[in-house]
Amino acid sequence: MKTISLNVLGSLPVVLPDLGTQQAIAGAMARLDEHERLLREQLALTRKIHDDALNGILSSWR
C-alpha cells in the first residue's frame, strides 16, 4: 500500500473559496444547526407526549 509522508502532505496547496463564499457557507451551516436543534426539541416533545399518552392508557387499565 502506498503512503504519503506528512512533509509531502504539508507542502500541498489548499485552495479555499473567497471570504464571501466562506461566510455564506458558515451562515448556511449555522441555519442548519439551528434547524437541527429545533427538530431535536420537537422530537423530544413528541416522545414525551407519546410516552405520557401510553402511561395514561396503561394507568387507566389498573
XYZ file of C-alpha atoms in Angstrom:
62
model
C 0.000 0.000 0.000
C 1.323 3.414 -0.925
C 1.551 6.140 1.690
C 2.261 9.850 1.729
C 4.559 11.496 4.242
C 3.494 14.395 6.448
C 6.146 16.576 4.797
C 4.702 15.966 1.343
C 1.166 16.354 2.638
C 2.085 19.622 4.360
C 3.551 21.054 1.166
C 0.402 20.530 -0.894
C -1.556 23.693 -1.702
C -5.019 24.073 -0.203
C -7.451 26.106 -2.268
C -10.030 27.987 -0.223
C -13.091 29.803 -1.524
C -13.153 33.592 -1.262
C -14.221 35.177 2.032
C -17.755 35.933 0.836
C -18.305 32.310 -0.119
C -16.855 31.132 3.197
C -19.231 33.471 5.051
C -22.193 32.216 3.014
C -21.258 28.623 3.816
C -20.873 29.482 7.515
C -24.293 31.176 7.513
C -25.929 28.186 5.870
C -24.296 25.833 8.367
C -25.486 27.996 11.287
C -29.064 27.889 9.938
C -28.827 24.116 9.545
C -27.553 23.789 13.130
C -30.498 25.840 14.399
C -32.935 23.782 12.326
C -31.459 20.572 13.737
C -31.770 21.939 17.285
C -35.442 22.771 16.722
C -36.105 19.330 15.222
C -34.476 17.647 18.222
C -36.652 19.713 20.578
C -39.739 18.761 18.579
C -38.753 15.087 18.657
C -38.220 15.200 22.426
C -41.650 16.801 22.917
C -43.295 14.275 20.588
C -41.693 11.397 22.503
C -42.868 12.884 25.812
C -46.431 13.250 24.531
C -46.308 9.691 23.211
C -44.951 8.312 26.490
C -47.447 10.307 28.565
C -50.311 9.060 26.391
C -49.195 5.446 26.769
C -48.704 5.833 30.509
C -52.169 7.376 30.809
C -53.742 4.499 28.914
C -51.878 1.895 30.946
C -52.685 3.517 34.283
C -56.396 3.713 33.413
C -56.480 -0.083 32.944
C -55.368 -0.714 36.515
